[in-house]
Coordinates of C-alpha atoms in Angstrom, one line a residue:
M320 CA -28.4 104.0 -20.7
S321 CA -30.5 103.7 -17.7
I322 CA -31.2 100.1 -16.8
K323 CA -33.9 98.8 -14.5
W324 CA -32.2 96.0 -12.6
N325 CA -34.3 93.0 -11.7
H326 CA -31.7 91.6 -9.3
Q327 CA -28.6 93.0 -7.6
T328 CA -25.8 91.1 -5.9
D329 CA -22.0 91.3 -5.4
V330 CA -21.0 88.5 -7.8
I331 CA -22.8 86.8 -10.7
I332 CA -21.6 83.5 -11.9
I333 CA -22.7 82.2 -15.3
G334 CA -22.9 78.4 -15.4
L335 CA -23.4 75.8 -12.7
G336 CA -20.8 73.1 -13.1
G337 CA -17.8 72.3 -10.9
A338 CA -16.1 75.6 -11.7
G339 CA -19.2 77.8 -11.2
G340 CA -20.1 76.0 -8.0
C341 CA -16.6 76.3 -6.5
A342 CA -16.3 79.9 -7.5
A343 CA -19.7 80.7 -5.8
I344 CA -18.7 78.9 -2.6
E345 CA -15.3 80.7 -2.4
A346 CA -16.9 84.1 -3.2
H347 CA -19.3 83.5 -0.4
T348 CA -16.4 82.5 1.9
Y349 CA -14.8 85.9 1.2
G350 CA -18.0 87.8 2.1
S351 CA -19.8 88.2 -1.3
K352 CA -23.4 87.7 -2.0
V353 CA -23.7 85.5 -5.0
I354 CA -26.2 84.6 -7.7
V355 CA -25.6 81.7 -10.1
L356 CA -27.3 81.7 -13.5
E357 CA -27.8 78.3 -15.1
K358 CA -29.6 78.0 -18.4
Q359 CA -30.7 74.4 -17.9
P360 CA -33.9 73.7 -15.9
E361 CA -33.2 72.2 -12.4
N362 CA -34.8 68.8 -13.3
R363 CA -32.7 68.4 -16.4
H364 CA -29.4 69.9 -15.3
Y365 CA -26.5 67.9 -16.7
S366 CA -23.2 69.7 -16.7
N367 CA -20.0 68.2 -17.9
T368 CA -19.0 67.9 -14.3
R369 CA -22.1 65.7 -13.6
M370 CA -21.5 63.6 -16.7
S371 CA -17.8 63.1 -16.0
G372 CA -15.9 60.2 -14.5
G373 CA -15.6 62.2 -11.3
G374 CA -11.9 62.1 -11.1
F375 CA -9.8 65.0 -9.8
H376 CA -6.1 65.7 -9.0
S377 CA -5.1 66.2 -5.4
P378 CA -1.3 65.8 -4.9
E379 CA -0.1 64.5 -1.6
P380 CA 0.6 67.5 0.7
S381 CA 3.9 65.8 1.7
G382 CA 5.2 65.9 -1.9
D383 CA 8.1 68.2 -2.9
K384 CA 6.7 71.6 -3.8
K385 CA 9.3 72.5 -6.4
A386 CA 8.7 69.2 -8.1
L387 CA 5.0 69.8 -8.1
K388 CA 5.5 73.2 -9.7
N389 CA 7.7 71.8 -12.4
Y390 CA 5.3 68.9 -13.2
V391 CA 2.2 71.1 -13.5
K392 CA 4.0 73.8 -15.4
A393 CA 4.9 71.2 -18.0
M394 CA 1.2 70.3 -18.3
F395 CA 0.0 73.9 -18.4
S396 CA 2.5 75.2 -20.8
G397 CA 5.5 73.0 -21.4
E398 CA 8.2 75.6 -21.7
N399 CA 10.3 73.7 -19.1
L400 CA 10.5 70.7 -21.4
P401 CA 13.8 70.8 -23.3
W402 CA 12.2 69.4 -26.5
K403 CA 9.5 72.0 -26.7
I404 CA 9.8 74.8 -29.3
E405 CA 7.9 77.3 -27.2
G406 CA 5.5 77.4 -24.3
E407 CA 1.7 77.4 -24.7
Q408 CA 1.1 80.2 -22.2
P409 CA 4.5 81.3 -21.0
D410 CA 3.2 84.7 -19.7
Y411 CA 1.1 83.1 -17.0
S412 CA 2.4 79.5 -16.5
E413 CA 4.8 80.4 -13.6
K414 CA 2.1 81.9 -11.4
L415 CA -0.6 79.4 -12.5
A416 CA 1.8 76.6 -11.3
E417 CA 2.4 78.4 -8.0
I418 CA -1.3 78.7 -7.4
W419 CA -1.7 75.0 -8.1
V420 CA 1.1 74.1 -5.7
E421 CA -0.7 76.0 -3.0
Y422 CA -4.3 75.0 -3.7
A423 CA -4.4 71.6 -5.4
P424 CA -3.1 69.5 -2.4
Q425 CA -6.2 70.9 -0.6
N426 CA -8.7 69.6 -3.1
I427 CA -9.8 66.6 -1.1
N428 CA -10.2 68.6 2.1
F429 CA -12.1 71.3 0.2
M430 CA -14.6 68.9 -1.2
Q431 CA -15.1 67.2 2.2
S432 CA -15.6 70.5 3.8
L433 CA -18.7 70.9 1.5
D434 CA -20.0 67.5 2.6
P435 CA -18.3 65.3 5.1
D436 CA -20.0 62.2 3.6
F437 CA -18.0 62.7 0.3
K438 CA -15.3 60.1 -0.1
V439 CA -12.5 59.4 -2.5
V440 CA -10.9 56.4 -4.1
L441 CA -7.4 56.5 -5.6
F442 CA -7.3 56.1 -9.3
G443 CA -4.0 57.4 -10.7
K444 CA -0.6 59.0 -10.3
A445 CA 1.4 61.2 -12.6
A446 CA 0.4 60.4 -16.1
F447 CA 3.6 61.8 -17.6
P448 CA 6.6 60.1 -16.0
Y449 CA 9.0 61.9 -18.3
F450 CA 7.9 65.3 -17.1
P451 CA 10.1 67.0 -14.4
G452 CA 8.9 66.4 -10.9
S453 CA 6.6 63.5 -11.7
I454 CA 7.8 61.3 -8.8
A455 CA 8.9 63.7 -6.2
S456 CA 5.7 65.7 -6.4
K457 CA 3.7 62.7 -5.3
Y458 CA 1.1 63.5 -7.8
T459 CA -2.2 61.7 -7.1
C460 CA -5.6 61.5 -8.6
Y461 CA -8.9 60.4 -7.0
S462 CA -12.4 59.7 -8.0
G463 CA -15.4 61.0 -5.9
T464 CA -17.9 58.6 -4.3
Y465 CA -20.5 58.4 -1.6
S466 CA -20.5 54.7 -1.7
G467 CA -16.9 54.3 -0.8
K468 CA -16.1 52.5 -4.1
V469 CA -16.2 53.2 -7.8
T470 CA -17.6 50.6 -10.2
K471 CA -16.9 50.6 -13.9
E472 CA -20.4 50.5 -15.3
Y473 CA -24.1 50.3 -14.4
S474 CA -26.5 47.6 -15.6
N475 CA -28.9 50.0 -17.3
N476 CA -29.2 53.6 -18.4
S477 CA -30.9 55.1 -15.4
D478 CA -29.2 53.4 -12.5
A479 CA -26.6 56.2 -11.9
I480 CA -29.1 59.1 -11.8
N481 CA -31.7 57.3 -9.6
L482 CA -29.4 56.1 -6.8
K483 CA -29.7 57.3 -3.3
K484 CA -27.0 59.7 -2.0
E485 CA -25.0 57.1 -0.2
L486 CA -24.7 55.1 -3.5
Q487 CA -23.7 57.9 -5.8
Q488 CA -20.2 57.9 -7.4
K489 CA -18.1 59.5 -10.1
G490 CA -19.5 62.7 -11.6
E491 CA -22.8 62.3 -9.9
A492 CA -21.1 62.3 -6.5
F493 CA -18.9 65.3 -7.4
H494 CA -22.0 67.2 -8.7
L495 CA -24.0 66.3 -5.6
C496 CA -21.2 67.5 -3.2
I497 CA -21.0 70.8 -5.0
L498 CA -24.8 71.3 -4.8
N499 CA -24.7 70.4 -1.1
G500 CA -22.1 73.0 -0.5
L501 CA -24.2 75.7 -2.3
K502 CA -27.3 74.7 -0.3
K503 CA -25.5 74.8 3.0
R504 CA -24.6 78.4 2.3
N505 CA -28.0 79.4 0.9
I506 CA -26.4 80.5 -2.4
E507 CA -29.0 81.4 -4.9
V508 CA -29.2 79.5 -8.2
H509 CA -31.5 80.8 -10.9
Y510 CA -32.2 77.8 -13.2
N511 CA -33.7 78.1 -16.6
T512 CA -32.0 81.5 -16.9
R513 CA -29.7 82.0 -19.9
A514 CA -27.2 84.8 -19.8
I515 CA -27.1 86.5 -23.2
E516 CA -25.0 89.7 -22.8
L517 CA -22.5 91.2 -20.5
I518 CA -23.2 94.8 -19.5
P519 CA -20.2 97.2 -19.2
D520 CA -20.3 100.7 -17.7
C521 CA -19.0 103.7 -19.6
D522 CA -15.4 102.8 -18.5
G523 CA -15.7 99.3 -19.8
K524 CA -16.0 97.6 -16.4
I525 CA -18.5 94.7 -16.5
I526 CA -21.3 95.6 -14.1
G527 CA -24.0 93.2 -15.0
V528 CA -25.6 90.6 -17.1
K529 CA -28.6 90.6 -19.5
A530 CA -30.4 87.2 -19.3
K531 CA -33.5 85.5 -20.5
Q532 CA -35.8 83.3 -18.4
N533 CA -38.5 81.7 -20.4
D534 CA -39.9 84.6 -22.4
N535 CA -38.8 87.2 -19.8
Q536 CA -35.8 89.5 -20.2
L537 CA -34.0 90.1 -16.9
F538 CA -31.1 92.4 -15.9
Y539 CA -28.7 91.3 -13.1
K540 CA -26.4 93.9 -11.5
A541 CA -23.0 92.7 -10.1
T542 CA -21.3 95.3 -7.8
K543 CA -18.0 93.3 -7.7
G544 CA -17.9 91.4 -10.9
V545 CA -19.0 88.5 -13.2
I546 CA -17.4 85.1 -13.5
L547 CA -17.9 83.1 -16.7
A548 CA -18.0 79.4 -16.0
S549 CA -20.3 78.3 -18.8
G550 CA -18.0 75.7 -20.5
G551 CA -16.8 75.4 -24.0
Y552 CA -18.2 75.4 -27.5
E553 CA -18.8 71.7 -28.1
Y554 CA -22.3 72.3 -29.5
N555 CA -21.7 75.6 -31.3
K556 CA -21.6 74.8 -35.0
R557 CA -20.0 78.0 -36.2
M558 CA -17.3 78.0 -33.5
R559 CA -16.5 74.3 -34.3
R560 CA -16.1 75.1 -37.9
S561 CA -13.9 78.1 -37.1
F562 CA -11.7 76.6 -34.4
L563 CA -11.4 72.8 -34.6
E564 CA -9.0 71.0 -36.9
G565 CA -10.3 69.3 -40.0
P566 CA -14.0 69.0 -40.6
G567 CA -15.1 70.6 -37.4
V568 CA -18.9 70.0 -37.9
E569 CA -19.3 66.5 -39.4
G570 CA -15.9 65.1 -38.4
W571 CA -16.3 65.7 -34.6
A572 CA -18.6 64.6 -31.8
F573 CA -18.7 65.3 -28.1
Y574 CA -20.2 63.2 -25.3
G575 CA -20.5 66.0 -22.7
T576 CA -23.5 68.1 -22.1
T577 CA -25.2 69.4 -25.3
E578 CA -25.8 72.7 -23.6
N579 CA -22.1 73.8 -23.9
T580 CA -22.8 76.1 -26.8
G581 CA -20.0 78.7 -26.4
D582 CA -22.3 81.4 -24.8
G583 CA -19.6 82.7 -22.4
I584 CA -17.0 82.9 -25.2
E585 CA -19.4 84.8 -27.4
M586 CA -20.4 87.2 -24.7
A587 CA -16.7 87.9 -23.7
L588 CA -15.7 88.4 -27.3
K589 CA -18.3 91.2 -27.6
V590 CA -16.6 93.1 -24.8
G591 CA -13.1 92.7 -26.3
A592 CA -11.8 89.5 -24.8
G593 CA -8.8 87.7 -26.4
L594 CA -8.5 84.0 -27.1
S595 CA -6.0 81.4 -26.1
K596 CA -5.4 78.0 -27.8
I597 CA -9.0 78.1 -28.8
G598 CA -8.6 74.9 -31.0
K599 CA -7.5 72.7 -28.2
A600 CA -9.7 69.8 -27.0
A601 CA -9.5 66.7 -24.8
A602 CA -10.3 64.4 -27.7
R603 CA -9.7 61.0 -29.2
L604 CA -11.9 58.7 -31.3
I605 CA -15.5 58.1 -30.1
A606 CA -18.7 56.7 -31.5
A607 CA -21.6 59.1 -32.4
V608 CA -25.2 58.5 -33.2
P609 CA -27.3 60.2 -35.9
V610 CA -29.3 61.9 -33.2
R611 CA -28.6 65.6 -33.4
K612 CA -28.7 68.6 -31.1
Y613 CA -28.2 72.1 -32.6
G614 CA -27.5 70.3 -35.9
L615 CA -24.6 68.3 -34.4
K616 CA -24.1 64.6 -33.8
I617 CA -24.2 63.5 -30.2
G618 CA -21.1 61.6 -29.2
L619 CA -20.8 58.5 -27.0
I620 CA -17.7 57.7 -24.9
T621 CA -16.3 54.4 -26.3
P622 CA -14.1 52.6 -23.8
S623 CA -14.4 49.3 -25.8
V624 CA -11.8 50.6 -28.2
G625 CA -8.5 48.8 -27.4
K626 CA -10.3 45.8 -25.9
P627 CA -9.9 42.3 -27.2
H628 CA -11.6 41.3 -30.4
E629 CA -11.6 44.7 -32.1
I630 CA -9.4 46.9 -34.3
V631 CA -9.7 50.4 -35.6
V632 CA -9.1 51.1 -39.3
D633 CA -9.2 54.1 -41.6
N634 CA -11.7 54.7 -44.4
Y635 CA -9.7 52.3 -46.6
G636 CA -9.5 49.5 -44.2
N637 CA -6.0 49.9 -42.8
R638 CA -5.0 50.0 -39.1
Y639 CA -2.9 53.0 -38.3
A640 CA -2.2 53.0 -34.6
N641 CA -2.1 50.9 -31.4
E642 CA -5.8 50.9 -30.6
R643 CA -5.2 51.0 -26.8
R644 CA -3.8 54.5 -27.1
V645 CA -7.2 55.7 -28.2
T646 CA -8.6 55.1 -24.7
Q647 CA -5.5 55.0 -22.5
N648 CA -4.6 58.0 -20.3
P649 CA -2.9 60.2 -21.2
S650 CA -2.4 59.5 -24.9
C651 CA -6.2 59.5 -25.5
Y652 CA -6.6 63.2 -24.9
N653 CA -4.2 64.1 -27.7
F654 CA -5.1 61.3 -30.2
Y655 CA -7.2 63.7 -32.2
K656 CA -4.0 65.1 -33.6
E657 CA -3.3 61.8 -35.3
A658 CA -6.9 61.2 -36.3
T659 CA -6.9 64.6 -38.2
L660 CA -4.1 63.5 -40.5
F661 CA -4.6 65.3 -43.9
D662 CA -3.7 63.6 -47.2
S663 CA -2.0 66.4 -49.1
V664 CA -2.1 64.5 -52.3
N665 CA -5.7 63.4 -52.4
L666 CA -6.9 66.3 -50.3
N667 CA -8.9 64.3 -47.8
Y668 CA -9.0 63.1 -44.2
P669 CA -8.5 59.3 -44.5
R670 CA -9.1 58.8 -40.8
I671 CA -12.4 60.8 -40.5
P672 CA -14.3 58.8 -39.6
S673 CA -12.3 55.8 -38.5
W674 CA -14.1 52.4 -38.1
M675 CA -14.1 50.1 -35.1
I676 CA -14.3 46.5 -36.4
F677 CA -15.3 43.8 -33.9
D678 CA -17.0 40.5 -33.6
E679 CA -19.7 38.7 -31.6
N680 CA -17.2 38.1 -28.7
L681 CA -17.0 41.8 -27.9
R682 CA -20.6 42.5 -28.7
T683 CA -21.8 40.1 -26.0
R684 CA -19.3 41.2 -23.4
G685 CA -21.2 44.4 -22.4
P686 CA -22.1 47.9 -23.6
L687 CA -19.7 49.5 -26.1
T688 CA -20.4 52.8 -24.3
Y689 CA -20.9 54.1 -20.8
L690 CA -24.7 53.9 -20.3
R691 CA -24.7 56.6 -17.6
V692 CA -23.3 59.2 -20.0
A693 CA -25.5 58.1 -22.9
N694 CA -28.5 58.5 -20.6
C695 CA -27.6 62.0 -19.5
N696 CA -27.9 63.0 -23.2
F697 CA -31.1 61.0 -23.5
I698 CA -29.6 58.5 -25.9
P699 CA -31.1 55.0 -25.6
W700 CA -28.5 52.2 -25.6
T701 CA -29.0 48.7 -24.2
Y702 CA -26.6 46.6 -22.3
D703 CA -26.2 44.0 -25.1
N704 CA -25.9 46.7 -27.8
M705 CA -28.8 45.2 -29.7
D706 CA -30.8 48.4 -29.8
A707 CA -28.0 50.2 -31.6
I708 CA -27.6 47.3 -34.1
E709 CA -31.4 47.3 -34.8
K710 CA -31.2 51.1 -35.5
E711 CA -28.2 50.4 -37.8
W712 CA -26.0 52.7 -35.7
I713 CA -23.8 49.6 -35.7
L714 CA -23.4 47.9 -39.0
K715 CA -23.7 44.1 -39.0
A716 CA -22.7 41.4 -41.5
L717 CA -22.0 37.6 -41.6
N718 CA -18.5 38.0 -43.1
I719 CA -15.8 40.7 -43.4
R720 CA -16.4 41.3 -47.1
D721 CA -20.0 42.1 -46.7
L722 CA -19.1 44.3 -43.7
A723 CA -16.7 46.2 -45.8
L724 CA -19.4 46.7 -48.5
K725 CA -21.8 48.1 -45.8
I726 CA -19.1 50.5 -44.6
K727 CA -18.5 51.5 -48.2
N728 CA -22.1 52.4 -48.7
H729 CA -22.2 54.4 -45.5
T730 CA -22.6 58.1 -46.3
D731 CA -19.6 59.1 -44.2
N732 CA -17.2 56.6 -45.8
R733 CA -17.6 58.3 -49.2
G734 CA -17.1 55.0 -51.0
L735 CA -13.4 54.8 -49.9
M736 CA -13.5 51.4 -48.2
K737 CA -11.6 48.6 -50.1
E738 CA -13.0 45.1 -49.3
D739 CA -9.7 43.3 -49.9
V740 CA -7.8 45.7 -47.7
L741 CA -10.1 45.2 -44.8
I742 CA -10.1 41.4 -45.2
N743 CA -6.3 41.3 -45.2
T744 CA -6.1 43.7 -42.2
V745 CA -8.4 41.5 -40.1
Y746 CA -6.5 38.4 -41.3
R747 CA -3.1 39.9 -40.4
F748 CA -4.3 41.1 -36.9
N749 CA -5.8 37.6 -36.2
N750 CA -2.3 36.1 -36.9
F751 CA -0.8 38.6 -34.5
C752 CA -3.2 37.5 -31.9
K753 CA -2.4 33.8 -32.4
N754 CA 1.3 34.5 -32.2
G755 CA 0.9 36.9 -29.3
K756 CA 2.7 39.8 -30.9
D757 CA 1.5 42.9 -32.8
L758 CA 4.3 43.4 -35.3
D759 CA 2.7 46.6 -36.7
F760 CA 1.9 48.8 -33.7
G761 CA 3.1 46.9 -30.6
R762 CA -0.3 46.4 -29.1
D763 CA -0.1 44.7 -25.7
K764 CA -0.9 41.0 -25.8
S765 CA -3.5 41.4 -23.0
T766 CA -5.6 43.7 -25.1
M767 CA -5.6 41.4 -28.2
G768 CA -8.2 38.9 -29.3
T769 CA -9.0 37.4 -32.7
I770 CA -11.9 38.9 -34.8
D771 CA -13.3 35.5 -36.0
K772 CA -16.7 34.9 -34.4
P773 CA -19.6 36.0 -36.7
P774 CA -21.6 38.1 -37.0
F775 CA -19.1 40.9 -37.5
Y776 CA -19.7 44.6 -36.7
A777 CA -18.5 48.1 -37.5
I778 CA -19.3 51.4 -36.0
P779 CA -17.9 54.8 -37.2
L780 CA -15.6 56.6 -34.8
Y781 CA -15.3 60.4 -35.0
I782 CA -12.9 62.8 -33.4
G783 CA -14.1 64.1 -30.0
G784 CA -14.4 63.6 -26.3
P785 CA -15.8 65.3 -23.3
N786 CA -15.0 68.9 -24.0
T787 CA -13.0 71.7 -25.7
E788 CA -10.0 73.0 -23.7
G789 CA -9.0 76.3 -25.3
G790 CA -11.0 79.5 -24.8
L791 CA -10.7 82.9 -23.3
L792 CA -7.4 84.6 -22.7
A793 CA -7.0 84.9 -18.9
D794 CA -4.2 85.6 -16.4
D795 CA -3.3 83.6 -13.2
N796 CA -6.1 85.3 -11.3
R797 CA -8.4 84.2 -14.0
Q798 CA -9.2 87.7 -15.0
V799 CA -10.3 87.8 -18.6
L800 CA -7.8 89.8 -20.8
D801 CA -8.1 91.6 -24.1
W802 CA -5.8 90.8 -27.1
K803 CA -3.1 93.2 -25.7
G804 CA -3.1 91.4 -22.3
K805 CA -5.0 94.1 -20.6
P806 CA -7.6 93.0 -18.0
I807 CA -11.2 93.5 -18.7
K808 CA -12.4 95.0 -15.4
G809 CA -15.0 93.1 -13.5
L810 CA -14.8 90.0 -15.7
Y811 CA -13.3 86.6 -14.7
C812 CA -13.5 83.0 -15.8
A813 CA -13.0 79.5 -14.6
G814 CA -13.1 75.9 -15.9
E815 CA -13.3 74.6 -19.4
I816 CA -14.1 78.0 -20.9
S817 CA -10.4 78.8 -20.4
S818 CA -8.6 75.6 -19.3
V819 CA -5.2 75.9 -17.8
F820 CA -4.2 72.6 -19.4
Q821 CA -3.1 74.2 -22.6
F822 CA -0.2 71.8 -23.5
A823 CA -0.9 68.3 -22.0
Y824 CA -4.0 67.0 -20.3
Q825 CA -4.2 64.3 -17.7
A826 CA -7.5 62.6 -16.6
G827 CA -9.1 64.4 -13.8
G828 CA -7.5 67.7 -14.7
N829 CA -10.7 69.5 -15.5
L830 CA -12.5 68.9 -12.2
A831 CA -9.3 69.7 -10.4
E832 CA -9.0 73.1 -12.1
C833 CA -12.7 73.6 -11.4
I834 CA -11.8 73.5 -7.7
V835 CA -8.5 75.4 -7.8
F836 CA -9.3 78.1 -10.3
G837 CA -13.0 78.3 -9.4
R838 CA -11.8 79.2 -5.9
I839 CA -9.3 81.7 -7.2
A840 CA -11.8 83.4 -9.4
G841 CA -14.3 83.6 -6.5
K842 CA -11.7 84.9 -4.1
V843 CA -10.1 87.5 -6.4
V844 CA -13.4 89.0 -7.6
S845 CA -14.5 89.3 -4.0
I846 CA -11.4 91.1 -2.9
K847 CA -10.7 93.2 -6.0
G848 CA -14.3 94.2 -6.4
S849 CA -14.6 95.4 -2.8

């Protein structure tokens, strides 16, 4: 069919987050003209990159290369771990790891090449000490900042997004650095432009994109290829119901951008793409509010879990895990597998939702959630948590029995809470705190504190986190593959839409793969498409 093209360029990139930005910059470096399509308007553009903690991996260049390869291969796929039954992506893990060894130690230098004012602060080492190569690889992780430091929280919702450049930190700093790199190279970004269909030629090669800008339908031609960097399916109800474990719609919540609606996955499926570990997510237990987008609850990152003066219980009122593991790297990113426990006798999910029980000591200590991330999704939350209490997002009672009754009457509890069970659970935990030892789950003494100062509070916790991880089937060059492993010509991907972390995820991995495999996708499409 003859198409009247509105725009023509070498490479089209769908989605402007860390992956899309790095892919655009590298494609430009290799001589390609690039147009980036971003469906959000420029003045309300919040990608998962921008909303993130801003951490990324950048192993020390002096580390042992073989050790580094072994360590990341374990995270990517795991077939080099003796206790694993099989690898998660054994066909591609070897070459993926080799690329990481070459590119990841350059990550700091790459970011600073985009903006020399961008600084980093060390925030972690290898999160899996029992993986091969964890020490000799000199695995290191950093957080981005323009201020030269990284603070834990802001005093109100809007501070983080209104700061001057020299004060930006975390995801805001990373996002700003990428934007500065794009501007320096005069790379076109078409905001408010939603890609809706990939256009193949008669041989199946992807040669363009059909998009919608306001009410206008536009056609973009790509002479070299298209890179999908549009994120996961966190806010796609049908995909969540199809792919996620347990009750994928009502049992889950995500605190990343609400505009990750699986667009790129849907478009790729229509042209024959395969899928890989599509049900994977970086997920734990988080709070959610009854404010919805696309029919789905909006999540809130909840770092207060595992802090003194709180516990987490199931729908009946029982503790079932060391609460610190819910928020501690790296266990937090796989905790959803425990939270989705299915009772095969009663045929229900006793831990969905779970309930965070706490007292006035914790309520007055500071916000239960990160205000910056809540603000990005336009969710009001005050520093003292009182706004959420007044809205009854947080349940409040003068004693534990009355709190249990309020939980029992909450729609999502389905009448399962047992008052005496919760009372006994709190009593038992308080005794553990007084004796300095958690006999049930081994919680560290420094994280424990009695729940004894009224009023008492409860907030439902749902399975979720920043993003889904599984997605499109892709090779080491990030070329999208069909179900038989055959490349779809002209189609590539990078970032969360097909994360390389398909076995184990370590904090900062997503932004690191945005840099590494965004660059790879941009380079390969430029060279192969020439």
